[in-house]
Amino acid sequence: MKHLVEKLQAGEEVTTKLHGSSMKGFIENGDIVTIIPADVSQVLIGQAVLCKVKGRIYCHKVLKREKDQVLIANNRNHVNGWTSQVYGVVSKIEKPKN
């Protein structure tokens, strides 16, 4: 995911296939997401963001906002923690074409 962060920081939109079940019901395993550059000041509660929490990069959703930080969690109510390191927001979710 580091290459995605670098592109977002350079102002580029990125598209990638996500794997895992932590966002099941919101983003499914294998879904293709488009992420547009954004920082913590631009995201809203409920949006999925690409961010760094405690040294790990996640594509998880925003639960709460306080000043310059957002609380990040997966879609199974596991809270990852607070962060100000938001690189982008998911703007589109697509099912893979078979």
Coordinates of N, CA and C in Angstrom, one line a residue:
M1 N 0.8 -1.2 0.0 CA 0.0 0.0 0.0 C 0.9 1.3 0.0
K2 N 2.1 1.1 0.3 CA 3.0 2.3 0.3 C 3.0 3.0 -1.0
H3 N 3.0 2.3 -2.1 CA 3.0 2.9 -3.4 C 1.7 3.7 -3.7
L4 N 0.6 3.3 -3.1 CA -0.7 4.0 -3.2 C -0.5 5.4 -2.4
V5 N 0.1 5.3 -1.2 CA 0.3 6.5 -0.4 C 1.1 7.5 -1.2
E6 N 2.2 7.0 -1.8 CA 3.1 7.9 -2.5 C 2.3 8.6 -3.6
K7 N 1.5 7.9 -4.4 CA 0.8 8.5 -5.5 C -0.3 9.5 -5.0
L8 N -1.0 9.2 -3.9 CA -1.9 10.1 -3.3 C -1.3 11.4 -2.8
Q9 N -0.1 11.2 -2.2 CA 0.6 12.4 -1.7 C 1.1 13.2 -2.9
A10 N 1.3 12.6 -4.0 CA 1.7 13.4 -5.2 C 0.5 14.0 -5.9
G11 N -0.7 13.8 -5.4 CA -1.9 14.4 -5.9 C -2.6 13.5 -7.0
E12 N -2.2 12.3 -7.1 CA -2.8 11.4 -8.1 C -4.0 10.6 -7.5
E13 N -5.0 10.3 -8.3 CA -6.0 9.4 -7.9 C -5.5 8.0 -8.1
V14 N -5.9 7.0 -7.3 CA -5.4 5.6 -7.4 C -6.6 4.7 -7.5
T15 N -6.4 3.6 -8.1 CA -7.4 2.5 -8.2 C -6.7 1.2 -7.8
T16 N -7.3 0.4 -6.9 CA -6.7 -0.8 -6.4 C -7.8 -1.8 -6.0
K17 N -7.4 -3.1 -6.0 CA -8.3 -4.2 -5.6 C -7.9 -4.4 -4.1
L18 N -8.9 -4.4 -3.2 CA -8.7 -4.6 -1.8 C -9.0 -6.1 -1.4
H19 N -8.2 -6.6 -0.5 CA -8.4 -8.0 0.0 C -8.6 -8.0 1.5
G20 N -9.4 -8.9 1.9 CA -9.7 -9.0 3.4 C -11.2 -8.9 3.7
S21 N -11.5 -9.2 4.9 CA -12.9 -9.2 5.3 C -13.3 -8.2 6.4
S22 N -12.3 -7.3 6.7 CA -12.6 -6.4 7.8 C -13.6 -5.3 7.5
M23 N -13.8 -5.1 6.2 CA -14.8 -4.1 5.8 C -16.1 -4.7 5.2
K24 N -16.2 -6.0 5.3 CA -17.4 -6.8 4.8 C -18.7 -6.0 5.1
G25 N -19.5 -5.9 4.0 CA -20.7 -5.2 4.1 C -20.6 -3.8 3.6
F26 N -19.4 -3.3 3.5 CA -19.1 -1.9 3.0 C -18.2 -2.0 1.8
I27 N -17.1 -2.7 2.0 CA -16.2 -3.0 0.9 C -15.9 -4.5 1.0
E28 N -16.2 -5.3 0.0 CA -16.1 -6.7 0.0 C -14.7 -7.1 -0.5
N29 N -14.3 -8.3 -0.1 CA -13.0 -8.9 -0.5 C -13.0 -8.9 -2.1
G30 N -12.0 -8.3 -2.7 CA -11.8 -8.3 -4.1 C -12.4 -7.1 -4.8
D31 N -13.2 -6.2 -4.1 CA -13.7 -5.0 -4.7 C -12.6 -4.1 -5.1
I32 N -12.9 -3.4 -6.2 CA -12.0 -2.4 -6.7 C -12.4 -1.0 -6.3
V33 N -11.5 -0.3 -5.6 CA -11.8 1.0 -5.1 C -11.0 2.1 -5.8
T34 N -11.6 3.2 -5.9 CA -10.9 4.4 -6.4 C -10.7 5.3 -5.2
I35 N -9.5 5.8 -5.0 CA -9.2 6.7 -3.9 C -8.7 8.0 -4.4
I36 N -9.3 9.1 -3.9 CA -8.8 10.4 -4.3 C -8.0 11.0 -3.2
P37 N -7.0 11.9 -3.5 CA -6.3 12.5 -2.5 C -7.1 13.3 -1.5
A38 N -6.9 13.3 -0.3 CA -7.6 14.1 0.7 C -6.8 14.1 2.0
D39 N -7.0 15.1 2.8 CA -6.3 15.1 4.1 C -7.4 15.0 5.2
V40 N -6.9 14.9 6.4 CA -7.9 14.7 7.5 C -8.9 15.8 7.6
S41 N -8.7 17.0 7.2 CA -9.6 18.1 7.3 C -10.8 17.9 6.3
Q42 N -10.6 17.0 5.3 CA -11.6 16.9 4.2 C -12.5 15.7 4.3
V43 N -12.3 14.8 5.3 CA -13.1 13.6 5.3 C -14.3 13.7 6.3
L44 N -15.3 12.9 6.0 CA -16.5 13.0 6.8 C -16.7 11.6 7.6
I45 N -17.4 11.7 8.6 CA -17.8 10.5 9.4 C -18.5 9.5 8.4
G46 N -18.1 8.3 8.5 CA -18.8 7.3 7.6 C -18.0 7.0 6.3
Q47 N -17.1 7.9 5.9 CA -16.4 7.6 4.7 C -15.2 6.6 5.0
A48 N -14.9 5.9 3.9 CA -13.7 5.0 4.0 C -12.5 5.8 3.5
V49 N -11.4 5.7 4.2 CA -10.2 6.4 3.9 C -9.0 5.5 3.9
L50 N -8.0 5.9 3.2 CA -6.7 5.3 3.3 C -5.9 6.1 4.2
C51 N -5.4 5.5 5.3 CA -4.8 6.2 6.4 C -3.7 5.4 7.1
K52 N -3.0 6.0 8.0 CA -2.0 5.3 8.8 C -2.4 5.5 10.3
V53 N -2.5 4.3 11.0 CA -2.9 4.3 12.4 C -1.8 3.4 13.1
K54 N -1.1 4.0 14.0 CA -0.1 3.2 14.8 C 0.8 2.5 13.9
G55 N 1.3 3.1 12.9 CA 2.3 2.6 12.0 C 1.8 1.7 10.9
R56 N 0.5 1.4 10.9 CA -0.1 0.5 9.8 C -1.0 1.3 8.9
I57 N -1.0 0.9 7.6 CA -1.9 1.5 6.7 C -3.2 0.7 6.5
Y58 N -4.3 1.4 6.6 CA -5.6 0.8 6.5 C -6.5 1.5 5.5
C59 N -7.4 0.8 4.9 CA -8.5 1.4 4.2 C -9.7 1.0 5.0
H60 N -10.0 1.9 6.0 CA -11.1 1.7 6.9 C -12.0 2.9 7.0
K61 N -13.0 2.9 7.8 CA -13.9 4.0 7.8 C -13.7 5.0 9.0
V62 N -14.2 6.2 8.9 CA -14.1 7.2 9.9 C -15.3 7.1 10.8
L63 N -15.0 6.9 12.1 CA -16.1 6.8 13.1 C -16.4 8.1 13.8
K64 N -15.4 8.9 14.1 CA -15.5 10.2 14.8 C -14.5 11.2 14.3
R65 N -14.7 12.4 14.6 CA -13.8 13.5 14.3 C -13.6 14.3 15.6
E66 N -12.4 14.8 15.8 CA -12.0 15.7 16.9 C -10.9 16.5 16.4
K67 N -11.1 17.8 16.2 CA -10.0 18.7 15.8 C -9.3 18.2 14.5
D68 N -8.0 17.9 14.6 CA -7.3 17.5 13.5 C -7.1 16.0 13.4
Q69 N -8.0 15.2 14.0 CA -7.8 13.8 14.0 C -9.2 13.1 13.8
V70 N -9.1 11.8 13.3 CA -10.3 11.0 13.1 C -10.1 9.7 13.7
L71 N -11.2 9.1 14.2 CA -11.1 7.7 14.8 C -11.5 6.8 13.7
I72 N -10.6 5.8 13.5 CA -10.7 4.8 12.4 C -11.1 3.4 12.9
A73 N -12.0 2.8 12.2 CA -12.4 1.4 12.5 C -12.8 0.6 11.3
N74 N -12.8 -0.7 11.4 CA -13.2 -1.5 10.3 C -14.7 -1.6 10.4
N75 N -15.3 -2.4 9.5 CA -16.8 -2.4 9.5 C -17.4 -3.5 10.4
R76 N -16.5 -4.0 11.3 CA -16.9 -5.0 12.3 C -16.8 -4.4 13.7
N77 N -16.7 -3.1 13.7 CA -16.6 -2.4 15.0 C -15.3 -2.6 15.8
H78 N -14.3 -3.0 15.1 CA -13.0 -3.0 15.7 C -12.3 -1.6 15.5
V79 N -12.0 -0.9 16.5 CA -11.5 0.4 16.5 C -9.9 0.3 16.3
N80 N -9.4 0.9 15.3 CA -8.0 0.9 15.1 C -7.3 2.0 15.9
G81 N -7.9 3.2 16.1 CA -7.4 4.3 16.8 C -7.5 5.6 16.1
W82 N -7.0 6.6 16.8 CA -7.0 8.0 16.3 C -5.8 8.3 15.4
T83 N -6.0 9.1 14.3 CA -5.0 9.5 13.4 C -5.2 10.8 12.8
S84 N -4.1 11.5 12.4 CA -4.2 12.7 11.6 C -3.6 12.4 10.2
Q85 N -3.1 11.1 10.0 CA -2.5 10.8 8.8 C -3.5 10.1 7.8
V86 N -4.2 10.9 7.1 CA -5.2 10.5 6.1 C -4.6 10.9 4.7
Y87 N -4.5 9.9 3.8 CA -4.0 10.1 2.5 C -5.0 10.3 1.4
G88 N -6.2 9.7 1.6 CA -7.2 9.8 0.6 C -8.5 9.2 1.1
V89 N -9.5 9.5 0.3 CA -10.9 9.0 0.6 C -11.4 8.2 -0.6
V90 N -12.1 7.1 -0.2 CA -12.6 6.2 -1.3 C -13.8 6.9 -1.9
S91 N -13.7 7.1 -3.2 CA -14.7 7.8 -4.0 C -15.6 6.9 -4.8
K92 N -15.1 5.6 -5.0 CA -15.9 4.7 -5.8 C -15.5 3.3 -5.4
I93 N -16.6 2.4 -5.4 CA -16.4 1.0 -5.1 C -17.0 0.2 -6.2
E94 N -16.3 -0.7 -6.8 CA -16.8 -1.5 -7.9 C -16.6 -3.0 -7.7
K95 N -17.5 -3.8 -8.1 CA -17.3 -5.2 -8.1 C -16.4 -5.6 -9.3
P96 N -15.5 -6.6 -9.0 CA -14.6 -7.1 -10.1 C -15.4 -7.7 -11.2
K97 N -15.0 -7.5 -12.5 CA -15.6 -8.1 -13.6 C -15.1 -9.5 -13.8
N98 N -15.9 -10.4 -13.9 CA -15.5 -11.8 -14.1 C -15.5 -12.3 -15.5

